[in-house]
Amino acid sequence: MLALFVFIVGPTVIILDLIPTSIGAYASDFFEMVGRTEATGGEPMAEWLSSWTVFYWAWWISWTPFVGMFLARISRGRTIREFVGGVILVPSLVSLVWFAVFGGTAITQAQGGRTFSDDSDVQLFEMLQAYPWAAASGLLVMFLVGIFFVSGADAASIVMGTLSQRGTLDPSRWVVIFWGTVMGAVAIVMLFAGGENALDGLQDLTILVAAPFVIIMVLLCLALARDLRRDPMMLRDIRAAEAIEQAVDYATDRHGHDFYIRVKPFPDQERGTAVDAGDGTKNGAGTSRYGPGTGPGYTMTEPGDPDALVTGRN
């Protein structure tokens, strides 16, 4: 709602121009930005990377334990494609629009001669003062910030309650309240102890806490890759491709290039017994008279069989 308001009353055309421009600039500068180090920019670059890039890496890594579990709970039953789209692509697109609206508006105002305070906490309110209903939009900003903190703390309290009660999906209410109180108390202590520099202490603490968890994340990635290779759906696709390949090879050797593949369940009398292969020999137990690699579940038939369920030419 707030972004829509600023989009309408602000520099709408410039905001629309910024979206494709930002995507193109990001794509062209991505690899250069990824490779930036102190060697390319000296001390200012090192300070920037430390206070922004490294800090936000560590910030999200430190959030991984409870955010990952929370997302897993609300994504139960979704495919990996749906999960990636809902967790990575959609938030990225929303962030692109958000920064284009508010960043583009602030940049336009600055180019027009408007000055902003050095305090980043009040810059958004200063930007909104240039448009109608500044007081109402400022109250809406504070309301949205409050919702963000409350929802984040609520999710964190529930997940920590789950972890402290051996993975239960419904942790005790008092346990959740305890963790919420602890988080609030820690935040209050840091604000009173650190004063204006409280954020610096939070940044250092975040990096220290996140560093060991990087190893756990690497191990989790390896475990996920291993589980995906053993997933029944993955194995089914692999086995299906192997079975069809064997069936086609057998049919080509026996019938040439004109044959049908028929898919059907085997009769009970043909399961696990030796049967006549039609050429004076018998197949062993667990095999079928239809040739190697063609069972169970599908058979090779002669060309022109009207009962063929799945047909095709090799």
Short mmCIF file of C-alpha atoms in Angstrom, two decimals:
data_model
loop_
_atom_site.label_atom_id
_atom_site.label_comp_id
_atom_site.label_asym_id
_atom_site.label_seq_id
_atom_site.Cartn_x
_atom_site.Cartn_y
_atom_site.Cartn_z
CA MET A 1 0.00 0.00 0.00
CA LEU A 2 2.77 2.44 0.94
CA ALA A 3 4.76 1.58 -2.19
CA LEU A 4 1.66 2.01 -4.35
CA PHE A 5 1.02 5.43 -2.77
CA VAL A 6 4.58 6.62 -3.45
CA PHE A 7 4.45 5.16 -6.97
CA ILE A 8 1.31 7.17 -7.78
CA VAL A 9 2.20 10.51 -6.20
CA GLY A 10 5.95 10.25 -6.91
CA PRO A 11 7.95 10.23 -10.16
CA THR A 12 6.02 7.39 -11.76
CA VAL A 13 7.75 7.47 -15.15
CA ILE A 14 11.24 7.49 -13.62
CA ILE A 15 10.32 4.58 -11.36
CA LEU A 16 9.11 2.57 -14.36
CA ASP A 17 12.33 3.40 -16.21
CA LEU A 18 14.46 2.33 -13.25
CA ILE A 19 13.15 -1.25 -13.13
CA PRO A 20 14.57 -2.47 -16.49
CA THR A 21 17.62 -0.23 -16.07
CA SER A 22 18.37 -1.77 -12.68
CA ILE A 23 18.00 -5.30 -14.02
CA GLY A 24 20.39 -4.56 -16.90
CA ALA A 25 22.92 -2.85 -14.63
CA TYR A 26 22.82 -5.75 -12.18
CA ALA A 27 23.37 -8.29 -14.95
CA SER A 28 26.28 -6.35 -16.47
CA ASP A 29 28.01 -5.51 -13.16
CA PHE A 30 27.32 -8.76 -11.31
CA PHE A 31 30.67 -10.49 -11.81
CA GLU A 32 32.61 -7.29 -11.19
CA MET A 33 30.77 -6.74 -7.91
CA VAL A 34 31.25 -10.35 -6.86
CA GLY A 35 35.01 -10.04 -7.36
CA ARG A 36 35.46 -6.73 -5.53
CA THR A 37 38.12 -6.77 -2.81
CA GLU A 38 40.28 -4.32 -0.94
CA ALA A 39 42.86 -4.60 -3.74
CA THR A 40 40.50 -2.84 -6.18
CA GLY A 41 39.25 -0.04 -3.93
CA GLY A 42 41.66 0.34 -1.06
CA GLU A 43 40.56 1.11 2.49
CA PRO A 44 37.13 2.59 1.54
CA MET A 45 36.26 -0.61 -0.32
CA ALA A 46 37.35 -2.73 2.65
CA GLU A 47 35.16 -0.71 5.01
CA TRP A 48 32.21 -0.98 2.65
CA LEU A 49 32.54 -4.74 2.23
CA SER A 50 32.91 -5.23 5.98
CA SER A 51 29.94 -3.07 6.99
CA TRP A 52 27.57 -4.20 4.23
CA THR A 53 28.47 -7.27 2.18
CA VAL A 54 30.09 -9.41 4.87
CA PHE A 55 27.67 -8.22 7.51
CA TYR A 56 24.58 -9.15 5.51
CA TRP A 57 26.07 -12.51 4.57
CA ALA A 58 26.57 -13.21 8.25
CA TRP A 59 23.16 -11.74 9.07
CA TRP A 60 21.30 -14.16 6.85
CA ILE A 61 23.47 -17.10 7.87
CA SER A 62 22.67 -16.39 11.53
CA TRP A 63 18.96 -16.41 10.63
CA THR A 64 19.25 -19.71 8.78
CA PRO A 65 18.37 -22.12 11.64
CA PHE A 66 14.96 -20.69 12.48
CA VAL A 67 14.08 -19.13 9.11
CA GLY A 68 14.90 -22.40 7.33
CA MET A 69 12.73 -24.42 9.68
CA PHE A 70 9.90 -21.88 9.49
CA LEU A 71 9.95 -21.90 5.69
CA ALA A 72 10.07 -25.70 5.66
CA ARG A 73 6.95 -25.87 7.83
CA ILE A 74 4.89 -23.48 5.72
CA SER A 75 6.18 -25.08 2.47
CA ARG A 76 5.27 -28.65 3.34
CA GLY A 77 3.90 -30.44 0.29
CA ARG A 78 5.48 -28.02 -2.20
CA THR A 79 7.94 -29.08 -4.87
CA ILE A 80 11.51 -27.78 -4.88
CA ARG A 81 10.66 -25.63 -7.91
CA GLU A 82 7.72 -24.05 -6.07
CA PHE A 83 9.84 -23.55 -2.95
CA VAL A 84 12.64 -21.81 -4.85
CA GLY A 85 10.15 -19.62 -6.68
CA GLY A 86 8.33 -18.64 -3.50
CA VAL A 87 11.41 -18.09 -1.34
CA ILE A 88 13.96 -16.62 -3.77
CA LEU A 89 12.38 -15.36 -6.98
CA VAL A 90 9.26 -13.69 -5.60
CA PRO A 91 11.04 -11.84 -2.75
CA SER A 92 13.73 -10.73 -5.19
CA LEU A 93 11.13 -9.27 -7.57
CA VAL A 94 9.32 -7.55 -4.68
CA SER A 95 12.62 -6.10 -3.46
CA LEU A 96 13.39 -4.85 -6.97
CA VAL A 97 10.08 -3.00 -7.15
CA TRP A 98 10.41 -1.71 -3.58
CA PHE A 99 13.87 -0.22 -4.12
CA ALA A 100 12.90 1.16 -7.50
CA VAL A 101 9.94 2.99 -5.94
CA PHE A 102 11.55 4.39 -2.80
CA GLY A 103 15.13 4.63 -4.06
CA GLY A 104 14.09 6.19 -7.34
CA THR A 105 11.86 8.69 -5.54
CA ALA A 106 14.61 9.71 -3.11
CA ILE A 107 17.19 10.04 -5.89
CA THR A 108 14.81 12.19 -7.93
CA GLN A 109 14.22 14.47 -4.95
CA ALA A 110 17.97 14.77 -4.31
CA GLN A 111 18.60 15.63 -7.94
CA GLY A 112 15.96 18.33 -7.62
CA GLY A 113 17.87 19.99 -4.79
CA ARG A 114 16.26 18.42 -1.73
CA THR A 115 18.66 17.65 1.13
CA PHE A 116 18.37 14.71 3.48
CA SER A 117 19.67 14.13 6.96
CA ASP A 118 22.72 11.95 7.52
CA ASP A 119 20.61 9.89 9.91
CA SER A 120 19.23 6.97 7.89
CA ASP A 121 16.46 6.46 10.46
CA VAL A 122 14.65 9.63 9.37
CA GLN A 123 15.40 9.76 5.66
CA LEU A 124 12.27 7.83 4.68
CA PHE A 125 10.09 10.23 6.67
CA GLU A 126 11.83 13.19 5.07
CA MET A 127 11.12 11.79 1.64
CA LEU A 128 7.43 11.31 2.47
CA GLN A 129 7.14 14.91 3.66
CA ALA A 130 7.34 16.07 0.04
CA TYR A 131 3.96 14.45 -0.73
CA PRO A 132 0.41 14.77 0.60
CA TRP A 133 -0.70 13.02 3.79
CA ALA A 134 2.85 12.92 5.16
CA ALA A 135 1.66 12.33 8.73
CA ALA A 136 -0.59 9.42 7.73
CA SER A 137 2.11 7.80 5.58
CA GLY A 138 4.63 8.22 8.44
CA LEU A 139 2.28 6.42 10.81
CA LEU A 140 1.85 3.68 8.22
CA VAL A 141 5.65 3.29 8.04
CA MET A 142 5.89 2.82 11.80
CA PHE A 143 2.98 0.36 11.72
CA LEU A 144 4.66 -1.72 8.99
CA VAL A 145 8.00 -1.70 10.82
CA GLY A 146 6.21 -2.88 13.96
CA ILE A 147 4.53 -5.72 12.04
CA PHE A 148 7.92 -6.74 10.64
CA PHE A 149 9.53 -6.98 14.07
CA VAL A 150 6.56 -8.69 15.70
CA SER A 151 6.16 -11.29 12.94
CA GLY A 152 9.91 -11.97 12.88
CA ALA A 153 10.09 -12.33 16.66
CA ASP A 154 7.00 -14.55 16.68
CA ALA A 155 8.46 -16.89 14.07
CA ALA A 156 11.80 -16.98 15.88
CA SER A 157 10.13 -17.76 19.22
CA ILE A 158 8.10 -20.62 17.75
CA VAL A 159 11.10 -22.17 16.01
CA MET A 160 13.32 -21.89 19.10
CA GLY A 161 10.52 -23.46 21.12
CA THR A 162 10.40 -26.28 18.59
CA LEU A 163 14.17 -26.80 18.78
CA SER A 164 14.18 -26.74 22.58
CA GLN A 165 11.40 -29.35 22.76
CA ARG A 166 13.01 -31.95 20.50
CA GLY A 167 11.39 -30.87 17.26
CA THR A 168 7.74 -30.80 18.29
CA LEU A 169 5.52 -29.03 15.80
CA ASP A 170 3.42 -27.44 18.57
CA PRO A 171 5.75 -26.11 21.27
CA SER A 172 4.36 -25.15 24.64
CA ARG A 173 2.98 -21.63 24.85
CA TRP A 174 5.10 -20.85 27.90
CA VAL A 175 8.24 -21.97 26.10
CA VAL A 176 7.42 -19.66 23.19
CA ILE A 177 6.75 -16.79 25.60
CA PHE A 178 10.05 -17.48 27.35
CA TRP A 179 12.07 -17.25 24.13
CA GLY A 180 10.22 -14.13 23.03
CA THR A 181 10.96 -12.50 26.38
CA VAL A 182 14.62 -13.46 26.17
CA MET A 183 14.98 -11.96 22.70
CA GLY A 184 13.30 -8.75 23.78
CA ALA A 185 15.48 -8.51 26.88
CA VAL A 186 18.66 -9.03 24.86
CA ALA A 187 17.62 -6.28 22.43
CA ILE A 188 16.86 -3.85 25.29
CA VAL A 189 20.17 -4.57 27.02
CA MET A 190 22.12 -4.02 23.81
CA LEU A 191 20.33 -0.71 23.16
CA PHE A 192 21.01 0.60 26.66
CA ALA A 193 24.57 -0.68 26.79
CA GLY A 194 25.59 0.31 23.29
CA GLY A 195 23.67 3.54 22.90
CA GLU A 196 24.15 5.00 19.45
CA ASN A 197 26.79 2.34 18.68
CA ALA A 198 24.51 -0.59 19.56
CA LEU A 199 24.29 -1.59 15.91
CA ASP A 200 28.07 -1.95 15.68
CA GLY A 201 28.03 -4.44 18.54
CA LEU A 202 25.15 -6.29 16.92
CA GLN A 203 27.07 -6.53 13.65
CA ASP A 204 30.16 -7.94 15.37
CA LEU A 205 28.06 -10.42 17.35
CA THR A 206 26.19 -11.52 14.21
CA ILE A 207 29.42 -12.22 12.32
CA LEU A 208 30.87 -14.18 15.24
CA VAL A 209 27.75 -16.32 15.62
CA ALA A 210 27.36 -16.96 11.90
CA ALA A 211 30.96 -17.97 11.16
CA PRO A 212 30.75 -21.51 12.65
CA PHE A 213 27.36 -22.14 11.07
CA VAL A 214 28.88 -21.81 7.60
CA ILE A 215 30.36 -25.29 8.05
CA ILE A 216 26.95 -26.66 9.02
CA MET A 217 25.38 -25.07 5.94
CA VAL A 218 27.96 -26.71 3.67
CA LEU A 219 27.22 -30.09 5.26
CA LEU A 220 23.48 -29.46 4.86
CA CYS A 221 23.98 -28.77 1.15
CA LEU A 222 25.86 -32.05 0.74
CA ALA A 223 23.16 -33.92 2.68
CA LEU A 224 20.43 -32.38 0.50
CA ALA A 225 22.23 -33.38 -2.71
CA ARG A 226 22.64 -36.92 -1.36
CA ASP A 227 18.96 -37.20 -0.39
CA LEU A 228 17.82 -35.87 -3.76
CA ARG A 229 19.80 -38.56 -5.56
CA ARG A 230 17.97 -41.16 -3.46
CA ASP A 231 14.54 -39.58 -3.81
CA PRO A 232 11.96 -42.13 -5.06
CA MET A 233 10.79 -39.83 -7.86
CA MET A 234 14.35 -39.32 -9.08
CA LEU A 235 15.02 -43.05 -8.94
CA ARG A 236 11.77 -43.76 -10.77
CA ASP A 237 12.74 -41.48 -13.63
CA ILE A 238 16.19 -43.04 -13.87
CA ARG A 239 14.84 -46.59 -13.80
CA ALA A 240 12.13 -45.73 -16.32
CA ALA A 241 14.70 -44.35 -18.75
CA GLU A 242 16.90 -47.41 -18.32
CA ALA A 243 13.96 -49.79 -18.80
CA ILE A 244 12.76 -48.06 -21.97
CA GLU A 245 16.29 -48.04 -23.36
CA GLN A 246 16.67 -51.76 -22.72
CA ALA A 247 13.25 -52.45 -24.23
CA VAL A 248 14.05 -50.50 -27.39
CA ASP A 249 17.42 -52.26 -27.76
CA TYR A 250 15.78 -55.67 -27.35
CA ALA A 251 12.96 -54.82 -29.80
CA THR A 252 15.35 -53.48 -32.39
CA ASP A 253 17.47 -56.63 -32.27
CA ARG A 254 14.45 -58.91 -32.49
CA HIS A 255 11.97 -57.01 -34.70
CA GLY A 256 14.04 -54.47 -36.58
CA HIS A 257 12.91 -50.87 -36.77
CA ASP A 258 9.15 -51.53 -36.77
CA PHE A 259 7.75 -52.55 -33.37
CA TYR A 260 5.33 -51.58 -30.60
CA ILE A 261 5.82 -51.21 -26.87
CA ARG A 262 2.92 -52.47 -24.79
CA VAL A 263 2.59 -51.55 -21.12
CA LYS A 264 0.57 -53.82 -18.82
CA PRO A 265 0.90 -55.65 -15.49
CA PHE A 266 2.14 -59.24 -15.59
CA PRO A 267 -0.29 -62.07 -14.73
CA ASP A 268 0.29 -63.64 -11.34
CA GLN A 269 1.31 -66.96 -12.86
CA GLU A 270 4.24 -65.27 -14.63
CA ARG A 271 5.67 -63.56 -11.54
CA GLY A 272 8.80 -65.16 -10.12
CA THR A 273 8.53 -68.41 -12.16
CA ALA A 274 10.47 -69.92 -15.02
CA VAL A 275 8.50 -69.61 -18.25
CA ASP A 276 8.95 -70.76 -21.80
CA ALA A 277 10.68 -68.07 -23.86
CA GLY A 278 9.31 -69.54 -27.12
CA ASP A 279 12.69 -70.64 -28.48
CA GLY A 280 13.07 -73.93 -26.57
CA THR A 281 14.74 -72.30 -23.55
CA LYS A 282 13.39 -71.16 -20.22
CA ASN A 283 13.98 -67.89 -18.46
CA GLY A 284 15.05 -67.95 -14.86
CA ALA A 285 12.94 -67.09 -11.84
CA GLY A 286 11.80 -63.50 -11.68
CA THR A 287 12.18 -62.91 -15.44
CA SER A 288 9.65 -62.73 -18.24
CA ARG A 289 9.24 -64.38 -21.61
CA TYR A 290 9.26 -60.93 -23.19
CA GLY A 291 13.00 -60.55 -23.06
CA PRO A 292 15.57 -58.84 -20.83
CA GLY A 293 14.81 -55.35 -19.68
CA THR A 294 11.13 -55.49 -20.70
CA GLY A 295 9.48 -56.28 -17.39
CA PRO A 296 7.70 -56.04 -15.16
CA GLY A 297 4.90 -53.92 -16.54
CA TYR A 298 5.54 -53.74 -20.28
CA THR A 299 5.99 -56.21 -23.14
CA MET A 300 7.17 -56.30 -26.72
CA THR A 301 4.52 -57.15 -29.34
CA GLU A 302 4.63 -57.88 -33.03
CA PRO A 303 3.90 -55.05 -35.52
CA GLY A 304 0.20 -54.48 -36.09
CA ASP A 305 -0.94 -55.73 -32.66
CA PRO A 306 -4.33 -53.98 -32.13
CA ASP A 307 -4.00 -54.30 -28.33
CA ALA A 308 -0.85 -52.18 -28.07
CA LEU A 309 -1.43 -49.43 -25.50
CA VAL A 310 1.61 -47.31 -26.23
CA THR A 311 2.86 -47.18 -29.80
CA GLY A 312 5.78 -45.63 -31.57
CA ARG A 313 8.42 -46.05 -34.22
CA ASN A 314 12.10 -46.26 -33.48
#
